[in-house]
Coordinates of C-alpha atoms (C1' of nucleotides) in Angstrom, one line a residue:
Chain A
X206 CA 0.0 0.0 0.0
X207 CA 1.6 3.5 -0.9
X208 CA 0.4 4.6 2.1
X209 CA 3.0 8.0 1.8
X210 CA 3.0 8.7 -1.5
X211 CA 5.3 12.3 -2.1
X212 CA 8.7 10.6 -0.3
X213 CA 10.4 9.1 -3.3
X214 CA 12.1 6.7 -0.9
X215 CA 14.8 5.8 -3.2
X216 CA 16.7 3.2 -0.9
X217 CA 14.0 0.8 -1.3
X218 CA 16.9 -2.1 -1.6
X219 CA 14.9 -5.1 -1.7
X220 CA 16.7 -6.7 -4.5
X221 CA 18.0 -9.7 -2.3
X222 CA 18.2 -12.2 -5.5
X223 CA 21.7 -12.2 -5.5
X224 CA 22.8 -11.0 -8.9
X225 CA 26.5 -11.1 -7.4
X226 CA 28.4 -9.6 -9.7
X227 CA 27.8 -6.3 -11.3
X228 CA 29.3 -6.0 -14.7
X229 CA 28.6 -1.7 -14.5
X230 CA 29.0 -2.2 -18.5
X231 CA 27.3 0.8 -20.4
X232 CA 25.4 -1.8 -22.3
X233 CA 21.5 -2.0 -20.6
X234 CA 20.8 -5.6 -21.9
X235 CA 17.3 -4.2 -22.6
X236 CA 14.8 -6.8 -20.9
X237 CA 17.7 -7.4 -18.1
X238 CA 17.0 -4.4 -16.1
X239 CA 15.2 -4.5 -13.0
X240 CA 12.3 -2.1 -11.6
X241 CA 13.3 -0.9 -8.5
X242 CA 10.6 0.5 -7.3
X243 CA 7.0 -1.1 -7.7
X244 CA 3.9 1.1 -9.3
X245 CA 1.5 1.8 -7.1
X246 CA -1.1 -0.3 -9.5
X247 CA 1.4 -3.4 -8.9
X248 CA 0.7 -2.3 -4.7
X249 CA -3.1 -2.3 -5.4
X250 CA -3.3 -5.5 -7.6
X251 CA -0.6 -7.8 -5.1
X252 CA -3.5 -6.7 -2.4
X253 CA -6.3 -7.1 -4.1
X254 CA -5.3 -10.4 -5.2
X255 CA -4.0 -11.5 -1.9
X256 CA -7.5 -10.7 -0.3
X257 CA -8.9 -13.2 -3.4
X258 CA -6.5 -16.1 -2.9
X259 CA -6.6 -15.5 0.8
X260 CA -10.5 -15.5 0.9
X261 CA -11.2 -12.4 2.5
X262 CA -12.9 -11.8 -0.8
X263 CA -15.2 -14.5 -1.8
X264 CA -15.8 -16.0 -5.5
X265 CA -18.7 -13.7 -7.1
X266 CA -18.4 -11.2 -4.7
X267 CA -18.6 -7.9 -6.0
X268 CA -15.9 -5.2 -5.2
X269 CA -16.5 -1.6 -4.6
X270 CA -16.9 0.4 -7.0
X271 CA -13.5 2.1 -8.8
X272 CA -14.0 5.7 -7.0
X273 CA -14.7 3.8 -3.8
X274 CA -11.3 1.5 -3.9
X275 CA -9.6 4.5 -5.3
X276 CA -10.4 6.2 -2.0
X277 CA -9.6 3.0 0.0
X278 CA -6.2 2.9 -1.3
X279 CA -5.7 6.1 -1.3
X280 CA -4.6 6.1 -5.1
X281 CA -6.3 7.8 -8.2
X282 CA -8.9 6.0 -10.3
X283 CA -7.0 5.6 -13.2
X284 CA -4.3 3.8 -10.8
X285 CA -7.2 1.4 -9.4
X286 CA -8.0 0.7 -13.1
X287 CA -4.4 -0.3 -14.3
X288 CA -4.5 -2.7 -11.1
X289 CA -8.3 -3.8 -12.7
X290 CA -6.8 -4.3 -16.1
X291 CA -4.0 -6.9 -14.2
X292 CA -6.2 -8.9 -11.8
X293 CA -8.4 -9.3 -14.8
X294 CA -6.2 -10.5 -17.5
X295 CA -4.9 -13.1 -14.8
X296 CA -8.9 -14.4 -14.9
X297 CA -9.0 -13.0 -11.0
X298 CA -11.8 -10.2 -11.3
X299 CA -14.1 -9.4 -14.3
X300 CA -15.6 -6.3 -14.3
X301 CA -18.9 -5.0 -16.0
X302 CA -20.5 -2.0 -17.3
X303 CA -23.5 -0.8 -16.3
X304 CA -25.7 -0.4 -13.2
X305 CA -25.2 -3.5 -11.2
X306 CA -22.1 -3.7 -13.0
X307 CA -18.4 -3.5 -11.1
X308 CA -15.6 -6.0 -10.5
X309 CA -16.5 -9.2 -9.2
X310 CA -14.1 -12.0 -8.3
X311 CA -14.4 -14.5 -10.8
X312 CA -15.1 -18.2 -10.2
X313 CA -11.9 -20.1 -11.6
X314 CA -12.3 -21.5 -14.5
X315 CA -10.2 -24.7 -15.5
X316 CA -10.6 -23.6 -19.6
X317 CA -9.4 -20.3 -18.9
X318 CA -6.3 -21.7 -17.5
X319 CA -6.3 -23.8 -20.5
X320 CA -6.6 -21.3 -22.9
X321 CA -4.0 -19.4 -20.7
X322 CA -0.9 -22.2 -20.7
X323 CA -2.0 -22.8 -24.2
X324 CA -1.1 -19.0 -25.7
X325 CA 1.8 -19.3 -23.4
X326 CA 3.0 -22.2 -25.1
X327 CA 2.0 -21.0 -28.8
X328 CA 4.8 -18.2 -27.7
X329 CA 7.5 -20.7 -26.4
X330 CA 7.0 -23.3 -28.7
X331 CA 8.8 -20.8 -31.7
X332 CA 11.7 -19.8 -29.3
X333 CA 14.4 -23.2 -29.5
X334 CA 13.9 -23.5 -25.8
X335 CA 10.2 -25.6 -26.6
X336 CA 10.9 -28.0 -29.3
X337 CA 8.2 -29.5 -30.5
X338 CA 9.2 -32.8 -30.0
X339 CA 9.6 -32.2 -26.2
X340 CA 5.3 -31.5 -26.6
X341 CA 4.9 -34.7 -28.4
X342 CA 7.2 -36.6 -26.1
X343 CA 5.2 -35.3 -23.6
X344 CA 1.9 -36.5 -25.1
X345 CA 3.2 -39.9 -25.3
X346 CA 4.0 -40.1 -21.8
X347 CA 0.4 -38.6 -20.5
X348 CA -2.3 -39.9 -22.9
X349 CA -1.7 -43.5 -23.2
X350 CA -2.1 -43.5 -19.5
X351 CA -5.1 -41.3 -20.1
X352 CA -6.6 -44.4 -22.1
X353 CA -6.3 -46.5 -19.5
X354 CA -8.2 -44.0 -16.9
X355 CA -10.6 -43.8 -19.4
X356 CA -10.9 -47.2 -20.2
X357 CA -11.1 -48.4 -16.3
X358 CA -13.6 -45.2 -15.6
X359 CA -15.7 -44.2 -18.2
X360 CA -19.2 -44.7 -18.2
X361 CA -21.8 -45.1 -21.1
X362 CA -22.4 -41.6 -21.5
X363 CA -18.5 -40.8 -21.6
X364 CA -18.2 -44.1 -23.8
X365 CA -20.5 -42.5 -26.6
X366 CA -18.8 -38.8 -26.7
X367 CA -15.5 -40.6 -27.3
X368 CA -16.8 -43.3 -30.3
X369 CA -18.6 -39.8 -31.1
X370 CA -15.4 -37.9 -31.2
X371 CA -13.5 -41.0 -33.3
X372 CA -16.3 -41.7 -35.5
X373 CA -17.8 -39.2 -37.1
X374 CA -15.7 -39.2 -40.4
X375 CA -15.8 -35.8 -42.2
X376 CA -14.5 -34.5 -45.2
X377 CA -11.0 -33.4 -44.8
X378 CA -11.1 -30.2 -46.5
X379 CA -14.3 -29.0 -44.3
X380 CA -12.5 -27.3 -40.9
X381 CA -14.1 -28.8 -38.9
X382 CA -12.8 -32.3 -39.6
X383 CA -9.5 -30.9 -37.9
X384 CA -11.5 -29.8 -35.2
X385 CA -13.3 -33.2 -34.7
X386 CA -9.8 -34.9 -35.1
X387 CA -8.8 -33.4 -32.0
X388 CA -11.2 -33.9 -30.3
X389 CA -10.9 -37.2 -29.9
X390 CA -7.9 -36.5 -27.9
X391 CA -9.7 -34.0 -25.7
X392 CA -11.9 -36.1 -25.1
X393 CA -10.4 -38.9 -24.3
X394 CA -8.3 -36.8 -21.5
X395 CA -11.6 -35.7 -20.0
X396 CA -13.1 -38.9 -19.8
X397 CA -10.0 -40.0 -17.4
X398 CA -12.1 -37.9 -15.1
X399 CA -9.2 -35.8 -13.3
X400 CA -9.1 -32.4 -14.3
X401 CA -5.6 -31.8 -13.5
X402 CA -4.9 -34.5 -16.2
X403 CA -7.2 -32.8 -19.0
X404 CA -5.8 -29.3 -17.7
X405 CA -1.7 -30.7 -18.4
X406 CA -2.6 -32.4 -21.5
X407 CA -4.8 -30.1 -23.3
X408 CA -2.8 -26.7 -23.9
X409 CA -0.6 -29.2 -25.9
X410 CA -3.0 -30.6 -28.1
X411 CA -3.8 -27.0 -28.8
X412 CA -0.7 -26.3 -30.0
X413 CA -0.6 -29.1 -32.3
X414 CA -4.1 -28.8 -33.6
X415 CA -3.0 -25.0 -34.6
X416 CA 0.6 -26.8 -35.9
X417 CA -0.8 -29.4 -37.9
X418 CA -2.9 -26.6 -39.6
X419 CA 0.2 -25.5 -41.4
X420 CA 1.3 -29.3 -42.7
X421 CA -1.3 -30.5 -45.0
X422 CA -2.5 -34.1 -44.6
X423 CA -4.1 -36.0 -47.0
X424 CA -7.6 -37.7 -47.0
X425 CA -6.1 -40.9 -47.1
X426 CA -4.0 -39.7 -44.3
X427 CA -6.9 -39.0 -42.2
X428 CA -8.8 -42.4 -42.8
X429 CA -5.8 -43.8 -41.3
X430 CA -6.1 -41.7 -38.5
X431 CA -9.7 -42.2 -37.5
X432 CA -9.0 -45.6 -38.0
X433 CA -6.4 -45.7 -35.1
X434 CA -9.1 -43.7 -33.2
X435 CA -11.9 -46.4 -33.9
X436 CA -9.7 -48.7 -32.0
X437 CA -8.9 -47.0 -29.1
X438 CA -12.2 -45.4 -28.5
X439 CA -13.5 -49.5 -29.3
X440 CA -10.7 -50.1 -26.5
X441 CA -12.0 -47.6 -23.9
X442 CA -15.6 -48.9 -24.5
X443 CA -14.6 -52.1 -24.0
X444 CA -13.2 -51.6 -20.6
X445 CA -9.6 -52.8 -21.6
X446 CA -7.6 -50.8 -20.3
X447 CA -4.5 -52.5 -21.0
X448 CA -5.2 -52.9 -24.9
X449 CA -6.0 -48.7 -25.1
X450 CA -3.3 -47.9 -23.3
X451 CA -0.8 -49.9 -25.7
X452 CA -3.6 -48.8 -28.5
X453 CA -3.1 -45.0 -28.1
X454 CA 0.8 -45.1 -27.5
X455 CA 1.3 -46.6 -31.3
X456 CA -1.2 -44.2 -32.4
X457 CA 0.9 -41.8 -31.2
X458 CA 4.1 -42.9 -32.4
X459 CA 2.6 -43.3 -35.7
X460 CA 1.5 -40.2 -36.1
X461 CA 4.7 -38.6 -35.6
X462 CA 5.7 -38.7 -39.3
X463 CA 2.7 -36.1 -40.0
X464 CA 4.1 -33.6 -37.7
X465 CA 8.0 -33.9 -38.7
X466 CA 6.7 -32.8 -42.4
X467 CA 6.8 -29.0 -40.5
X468 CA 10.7 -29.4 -40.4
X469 CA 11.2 -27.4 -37.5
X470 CA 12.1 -29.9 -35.7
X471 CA 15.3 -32.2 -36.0
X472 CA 15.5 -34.3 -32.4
X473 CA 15.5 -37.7 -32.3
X474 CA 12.2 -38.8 -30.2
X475 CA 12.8 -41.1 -27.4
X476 CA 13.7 -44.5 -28.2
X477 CA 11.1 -46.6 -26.1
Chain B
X26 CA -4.8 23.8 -11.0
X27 CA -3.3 22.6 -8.0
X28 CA 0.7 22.9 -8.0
X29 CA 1.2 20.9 -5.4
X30 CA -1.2 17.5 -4.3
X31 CA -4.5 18.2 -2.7
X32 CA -4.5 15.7 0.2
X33 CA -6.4 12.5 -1.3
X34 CA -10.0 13.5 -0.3
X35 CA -9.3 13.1 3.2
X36 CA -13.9 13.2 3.3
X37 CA -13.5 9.2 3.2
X38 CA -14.5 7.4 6.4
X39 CA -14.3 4.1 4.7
X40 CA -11.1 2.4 6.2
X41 CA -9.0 0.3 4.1
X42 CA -9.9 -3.6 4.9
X43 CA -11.1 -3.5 0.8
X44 CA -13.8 -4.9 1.4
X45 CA -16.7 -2.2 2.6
X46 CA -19.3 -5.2 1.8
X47 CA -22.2 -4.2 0.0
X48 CA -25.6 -5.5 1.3
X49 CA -25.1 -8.0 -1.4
X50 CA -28.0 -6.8 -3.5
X51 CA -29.3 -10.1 -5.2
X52 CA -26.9 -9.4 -7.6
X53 CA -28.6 -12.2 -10.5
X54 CA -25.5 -14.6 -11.7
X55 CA -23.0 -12.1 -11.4
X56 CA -20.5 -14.1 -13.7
X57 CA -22.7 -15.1 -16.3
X58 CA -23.6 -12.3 -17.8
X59 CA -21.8 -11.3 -20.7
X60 CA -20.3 -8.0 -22.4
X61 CA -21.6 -6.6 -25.4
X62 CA -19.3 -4.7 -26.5
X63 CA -15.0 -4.6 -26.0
X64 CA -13.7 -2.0 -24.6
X65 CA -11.0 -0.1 -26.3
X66 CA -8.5 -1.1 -24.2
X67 CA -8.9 -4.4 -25.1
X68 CA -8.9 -4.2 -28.8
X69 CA -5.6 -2.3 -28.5
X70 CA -4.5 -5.1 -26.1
X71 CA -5.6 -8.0 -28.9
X72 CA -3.9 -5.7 -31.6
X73 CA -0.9 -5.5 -29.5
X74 CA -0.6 -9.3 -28.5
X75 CA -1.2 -10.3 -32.4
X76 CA 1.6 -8.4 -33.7
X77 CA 3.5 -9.7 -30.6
X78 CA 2.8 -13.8 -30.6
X79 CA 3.0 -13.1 -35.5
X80 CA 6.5 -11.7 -34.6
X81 CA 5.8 -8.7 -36.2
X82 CA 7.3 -7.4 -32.7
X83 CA 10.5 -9.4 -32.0
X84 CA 11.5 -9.9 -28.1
X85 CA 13.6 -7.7 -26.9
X86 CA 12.1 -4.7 -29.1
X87 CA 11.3 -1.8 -27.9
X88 CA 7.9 -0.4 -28.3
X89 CA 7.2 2.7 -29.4
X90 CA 6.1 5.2 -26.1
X91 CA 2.8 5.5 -24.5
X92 CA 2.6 8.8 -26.5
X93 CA 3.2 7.9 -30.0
X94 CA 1.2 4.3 -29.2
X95 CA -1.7 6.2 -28.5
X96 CA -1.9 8.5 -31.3
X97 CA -1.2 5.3 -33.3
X98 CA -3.9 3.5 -32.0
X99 CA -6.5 6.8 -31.6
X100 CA -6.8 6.3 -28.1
X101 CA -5.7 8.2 -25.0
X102 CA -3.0 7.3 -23.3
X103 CA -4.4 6.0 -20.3
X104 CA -6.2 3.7 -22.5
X105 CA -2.9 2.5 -23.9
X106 CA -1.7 1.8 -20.5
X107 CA -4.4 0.0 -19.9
X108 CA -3.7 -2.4 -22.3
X109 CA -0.3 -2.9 -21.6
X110 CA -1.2 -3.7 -18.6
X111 CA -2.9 -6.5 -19.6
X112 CA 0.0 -7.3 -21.9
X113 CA 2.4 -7.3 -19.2
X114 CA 0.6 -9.2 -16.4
X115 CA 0.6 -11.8 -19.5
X116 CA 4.1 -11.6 -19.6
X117 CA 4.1 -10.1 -22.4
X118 CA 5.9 -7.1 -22.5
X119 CA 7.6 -5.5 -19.7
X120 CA 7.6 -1.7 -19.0
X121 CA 10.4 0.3 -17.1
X122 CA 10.8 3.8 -16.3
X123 CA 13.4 6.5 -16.8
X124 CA 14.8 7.4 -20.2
X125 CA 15.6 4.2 -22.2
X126 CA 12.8 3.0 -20.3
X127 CA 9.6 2.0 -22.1
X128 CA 7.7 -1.0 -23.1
X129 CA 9.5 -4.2 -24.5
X130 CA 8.3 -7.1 -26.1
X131 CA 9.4 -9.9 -23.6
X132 CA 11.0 -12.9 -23.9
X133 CA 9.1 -15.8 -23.1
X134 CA 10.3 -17.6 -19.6
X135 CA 9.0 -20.7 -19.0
X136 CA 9.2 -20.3 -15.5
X137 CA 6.5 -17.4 -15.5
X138 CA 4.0 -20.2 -17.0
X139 CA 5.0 -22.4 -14.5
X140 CA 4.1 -20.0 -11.8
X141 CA 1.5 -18.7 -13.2
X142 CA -0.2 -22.1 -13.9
X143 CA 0.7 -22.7 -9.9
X144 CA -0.7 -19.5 -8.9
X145 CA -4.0 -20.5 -11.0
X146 CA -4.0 -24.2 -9.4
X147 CA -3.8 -22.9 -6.4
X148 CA -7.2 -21.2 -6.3
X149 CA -8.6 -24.0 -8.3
X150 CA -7.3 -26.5 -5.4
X151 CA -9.8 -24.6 -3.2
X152 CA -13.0 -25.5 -5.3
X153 CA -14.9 -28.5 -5.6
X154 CA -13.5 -28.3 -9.3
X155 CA -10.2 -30.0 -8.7
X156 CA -9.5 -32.1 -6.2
X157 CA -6.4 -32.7 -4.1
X158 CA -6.4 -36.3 -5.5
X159 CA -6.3 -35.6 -8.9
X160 CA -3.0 -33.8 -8.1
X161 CA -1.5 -36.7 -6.7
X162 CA -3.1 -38.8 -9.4
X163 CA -1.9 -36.9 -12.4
X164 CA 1.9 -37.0 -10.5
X165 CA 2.0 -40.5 -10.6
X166 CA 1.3 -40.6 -14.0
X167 CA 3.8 -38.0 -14.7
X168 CA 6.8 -38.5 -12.4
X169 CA 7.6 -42.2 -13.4
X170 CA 7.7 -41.7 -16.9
X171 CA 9.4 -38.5 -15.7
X172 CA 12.4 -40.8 -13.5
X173 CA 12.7 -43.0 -16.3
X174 CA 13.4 -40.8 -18.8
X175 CA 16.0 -39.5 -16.5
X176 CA 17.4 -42.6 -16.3
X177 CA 17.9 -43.0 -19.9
X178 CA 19.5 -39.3 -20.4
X179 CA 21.1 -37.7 -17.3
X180 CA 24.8 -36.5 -18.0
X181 CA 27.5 -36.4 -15.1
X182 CA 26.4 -32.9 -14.4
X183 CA 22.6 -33.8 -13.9
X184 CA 23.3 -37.1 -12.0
X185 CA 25.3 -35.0 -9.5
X186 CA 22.6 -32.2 -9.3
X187 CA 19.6 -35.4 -8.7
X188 CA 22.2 -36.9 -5.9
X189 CA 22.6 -33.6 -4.2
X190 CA 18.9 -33.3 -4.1
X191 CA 18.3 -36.4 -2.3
X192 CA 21.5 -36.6 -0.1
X193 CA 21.2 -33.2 1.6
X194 CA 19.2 -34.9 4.6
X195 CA 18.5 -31.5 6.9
X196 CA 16.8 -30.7 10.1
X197 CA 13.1 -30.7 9.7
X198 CA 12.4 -28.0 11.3
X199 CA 14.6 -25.7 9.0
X200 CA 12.5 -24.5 6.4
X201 CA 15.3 -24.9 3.4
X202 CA 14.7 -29.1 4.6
X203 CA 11.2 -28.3 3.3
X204 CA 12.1 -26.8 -0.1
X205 CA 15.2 -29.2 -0.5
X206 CA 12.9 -32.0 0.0
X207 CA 10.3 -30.8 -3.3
X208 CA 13.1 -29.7 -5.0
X209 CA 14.0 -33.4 -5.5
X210 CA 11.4 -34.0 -7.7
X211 CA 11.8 -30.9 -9.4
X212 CA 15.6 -31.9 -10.1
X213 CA 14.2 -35.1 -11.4
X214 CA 11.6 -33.2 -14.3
X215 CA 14.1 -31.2 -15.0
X216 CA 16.7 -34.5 -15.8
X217 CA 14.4 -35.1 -18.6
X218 CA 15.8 -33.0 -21.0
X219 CA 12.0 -32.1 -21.8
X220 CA 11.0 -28.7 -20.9
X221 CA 7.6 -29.4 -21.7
X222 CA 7.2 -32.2 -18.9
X223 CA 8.8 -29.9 -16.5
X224 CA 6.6 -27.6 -16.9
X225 CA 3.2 -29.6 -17.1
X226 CA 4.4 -31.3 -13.1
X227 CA 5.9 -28.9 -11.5
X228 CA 2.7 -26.7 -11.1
X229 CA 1.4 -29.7 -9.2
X230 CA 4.8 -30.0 -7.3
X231 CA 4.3 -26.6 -6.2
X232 CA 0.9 -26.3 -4.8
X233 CA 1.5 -29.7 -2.8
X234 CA 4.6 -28.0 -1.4
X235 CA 2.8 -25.1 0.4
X236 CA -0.1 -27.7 1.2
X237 CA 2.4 -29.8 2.9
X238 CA 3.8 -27.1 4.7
X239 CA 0.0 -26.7 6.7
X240 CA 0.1 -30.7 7.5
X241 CA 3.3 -31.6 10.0
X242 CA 5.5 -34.1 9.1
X243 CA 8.1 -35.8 11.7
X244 CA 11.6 -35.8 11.1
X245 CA 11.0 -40.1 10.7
X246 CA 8.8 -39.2 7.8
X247 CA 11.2 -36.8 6.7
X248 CA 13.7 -39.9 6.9
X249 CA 11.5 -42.7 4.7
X250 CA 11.2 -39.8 2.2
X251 CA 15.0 -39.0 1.8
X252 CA 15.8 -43.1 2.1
X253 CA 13.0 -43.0 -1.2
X254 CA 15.0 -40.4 -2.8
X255 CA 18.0 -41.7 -2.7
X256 CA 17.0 -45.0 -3.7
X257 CA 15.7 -43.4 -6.8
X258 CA 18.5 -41.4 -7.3
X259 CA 20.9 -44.5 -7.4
X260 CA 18.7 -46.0 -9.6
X261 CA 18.7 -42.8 -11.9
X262 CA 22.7 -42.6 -11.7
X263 CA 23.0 -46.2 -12.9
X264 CA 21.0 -45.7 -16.0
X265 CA 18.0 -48.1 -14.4
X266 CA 15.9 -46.9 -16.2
X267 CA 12.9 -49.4 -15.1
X268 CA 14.0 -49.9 -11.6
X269 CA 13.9 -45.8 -11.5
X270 CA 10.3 -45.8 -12.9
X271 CA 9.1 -48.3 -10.2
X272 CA 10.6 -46.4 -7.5
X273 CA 9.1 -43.4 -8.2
X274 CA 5.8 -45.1 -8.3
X275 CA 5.9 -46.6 -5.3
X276 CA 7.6 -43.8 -3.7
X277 CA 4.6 -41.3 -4.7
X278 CA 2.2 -44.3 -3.8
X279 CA 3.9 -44.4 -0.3
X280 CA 4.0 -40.7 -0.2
X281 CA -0.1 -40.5 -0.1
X282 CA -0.8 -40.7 3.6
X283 CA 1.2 -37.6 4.0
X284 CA -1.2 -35.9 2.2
X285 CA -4.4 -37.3 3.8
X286 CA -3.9 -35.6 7.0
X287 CA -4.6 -32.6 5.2
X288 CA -8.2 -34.1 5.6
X289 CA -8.7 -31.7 2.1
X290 CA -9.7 -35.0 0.4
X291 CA -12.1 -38.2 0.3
X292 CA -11.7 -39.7 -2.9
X293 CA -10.8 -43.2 -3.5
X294 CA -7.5 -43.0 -6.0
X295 CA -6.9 -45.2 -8.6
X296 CA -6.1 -48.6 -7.5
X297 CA -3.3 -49.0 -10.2
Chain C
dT149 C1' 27.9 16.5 -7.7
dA150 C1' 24.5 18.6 -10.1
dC151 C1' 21.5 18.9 -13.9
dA152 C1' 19.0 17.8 -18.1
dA153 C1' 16.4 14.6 -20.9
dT154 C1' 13.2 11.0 -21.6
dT155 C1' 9.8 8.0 -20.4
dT156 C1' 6.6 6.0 -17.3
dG157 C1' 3.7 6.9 -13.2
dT158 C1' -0.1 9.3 -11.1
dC159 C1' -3.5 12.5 -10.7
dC160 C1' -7.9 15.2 -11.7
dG161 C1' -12.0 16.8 -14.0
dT162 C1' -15.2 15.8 -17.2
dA163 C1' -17.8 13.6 -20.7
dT164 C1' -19.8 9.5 -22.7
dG165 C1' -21.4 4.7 -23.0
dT166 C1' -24.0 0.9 -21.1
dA167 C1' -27.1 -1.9 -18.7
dT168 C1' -30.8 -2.0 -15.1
dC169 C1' -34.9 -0.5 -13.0
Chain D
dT116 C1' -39.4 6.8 -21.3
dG117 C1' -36.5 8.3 -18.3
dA118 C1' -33.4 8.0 -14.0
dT119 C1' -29.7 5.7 -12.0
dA120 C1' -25.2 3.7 -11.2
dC121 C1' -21.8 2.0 -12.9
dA122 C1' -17.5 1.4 -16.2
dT123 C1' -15.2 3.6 -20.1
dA124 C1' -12.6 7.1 -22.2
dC125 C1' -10.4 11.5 -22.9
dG126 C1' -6.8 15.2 -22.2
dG127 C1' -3.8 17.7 -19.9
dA128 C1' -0.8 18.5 -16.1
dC129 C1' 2.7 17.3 -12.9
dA130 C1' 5.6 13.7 -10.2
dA131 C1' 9.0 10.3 -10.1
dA132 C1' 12.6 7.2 -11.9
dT133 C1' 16.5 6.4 -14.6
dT134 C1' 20.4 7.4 -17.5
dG135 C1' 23.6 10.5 -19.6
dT136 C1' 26.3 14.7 -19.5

DNA sequence: TACAATTTGTCCGTATGTATC
DNA sequence: TGATACATACGGACAAATTGT
């Protein structure tokens, strides 16, 4: 809280991360630099979201209104705003217009966090510290497991959204065969019933959805692929767990080829 | 025009606390209603983030000031700040002060999605949503795979780092024995060579740290863990790669009662 | 050590848009 | 059809932080 805002204060040290040496070169490394000093809208979001988290504030609960909080904190409205704008974009408030508008905390929302990991992985994914292969890699290692949740767990309305999801054969060039392609693998993730498990595996199915976008893939291509999915989802229904499990790794395996076709990738995929 | 600050509308009674509590006026789904229109600060945040994640804005780059952005975009300026606000608690860009200050396009730090997906865990955790077990469920899934891989890759260097992880037996009551403790399965993720399975466990890592913190654990517990660890560990520095796996499991399987005191949790887990 | 330059940070006052009653 | 209570947006002014001279 700035609760004395003229006294610059300029020994706020803090720092404490170590950063032993100081090379005192003329050359600011741009995105190296630290803040030393934290904006008052950084103050009034860290304590506005520590009242969330903490529960002071509860989910749906509305917040005072911006000229009230701006009095509370002692800060300008414009200041209370910029904190808004941050508690918002982290899915923490959402504010609307209107009477009986305002900020209310928002009810977390697995998809948002999602959506969230997802865009932050779109981003990483082009830098050479996400190779692709490490996200199929990691597929391999959570979905076949996945199928055997499923396949030990689901029950007869999960069982007919995943032969849905692997059935319905459309026509490749229609966009919304991609989408249904997919799905399958969503799908499959929810039906393990752990959220934690859809929430890991999704944002990287994302990624690859929007990835495979760029390759091409035949119609052919695709027949194979449902084909594969027929199986497992006739796995899953089946209860065997063991069979979808050894069903959806090969599936996976094979499909790798489709995905090295977008060259930016060179690795060599574990060997197991 | 005031040359010096006016003293912050001292007329407020309303003392901090944040939360002044409206009567709750049977406010009607709060969350689900929906905005009609965006506001500008938003479209200028979309604009921003699309030229960012194209590349049309490389990392590093400076953005053009809060002046000039706004007469780019036809907004005011506090409007642009708005939406870098937005941008930057998305970890976006990052803004300093001072001359050669400004906006930058940041570079992506896979460490910020990794807290951020903790931070967003962590309120989930406390919902219905997503339960304590599925945490512990999806980890055993993970963190096997995760040892084995280690097994199969883990240089010198790494071997030493894992060893050090689970050697270091310290006092329980010292917090660092805490950290040093999670930070072995961190050091194990991290052996994989795959970013991408770091970051999907170690969310989970971290908001079962700070839960175990609230439970109590005896220095004997604290000594069956570190035996576990070390066990994997050798297994890891031989290159065993099975024996690692089946450590792990059993090691997180054995690891469960911890986490039941927490009393946080009913669910029957999976009888793998 | 002091000062200038640049850029973000913060404020205020006012006007407009939006949804509810 | 208003009246109300909010958020949204603007513009201009000044404060503060940082770096360079």
């Amino acid at each position: 809280m700035p609760a004395s805002r003229p006294p610059a204060a300029g020994a706020s040290s803090d720092t404490g991360s170590g950063v032993p040496e100081r090379p005192s070169r003329a050359v600011p490394a741009a995105h190296l630099r630290v803040q030393r000093v934290r904006p008052a809208y950084r103050q009034v979001a860290d304590e506005l979201r520590a009242q969330i988290v903490g529960g002071t504030l509860a989910a749906g609960e509305r917040l005072p209104n911006e000229a009230d909080l701006s009095r509370a904190f002692g800060v300008s409205r414009s200041t209370v705003r910029e904190a808004l704008r941050v508690l918002a974009s982290q899915h923490l408030v959402e504010t609307l217009r209107g009477v009986q508008g305002g900020s209310f905390v928002a009810s977390p929302d697995p998809s948002q966090v999602v959506e969230d990991v997802g865009g932050a992985l779109g981003v990483l994914v082009m830098t050479p510290q996400l190779r692709l292969h490490d996200l199929l890699e990691a597929r391999l290692l959570l979905e076949p497991s996945a199928a055997r949740l499923a396949a030990q767990r689901a029950d007869a309305e999960t069982v007919e959204a995943i032969q849905t999801a692997a059935g319905g054969r459309r026509d490749p060039r229609d966009p919304s065969g991609f989408v249904g392609h997919l799905d399958f693998h969503t799908t499959v993730l929810m039906a393990t019933g752990n959220l934690m498990i859809t929430m890991m595996g999704q944002p990287a199915n994302d990624v690859l959805r929007t990835r495979l976008r760029r390759v091409g893939v035949e119609a052919e291509e695709w027949d194979r692929v449902d084909e594969w999915h027929r199986t497992i989802a006739g796995h899953i229904a089946a209860g065997e767990a063991e069979a979808a499990e050894e069903a959806m790794r090969d599936h996976l395996i094979a499909l790798r080829p489709l995905y090295e076709r977008d060259g930016l990738w060179t690795e060599d995929p574990l060997g197991r």
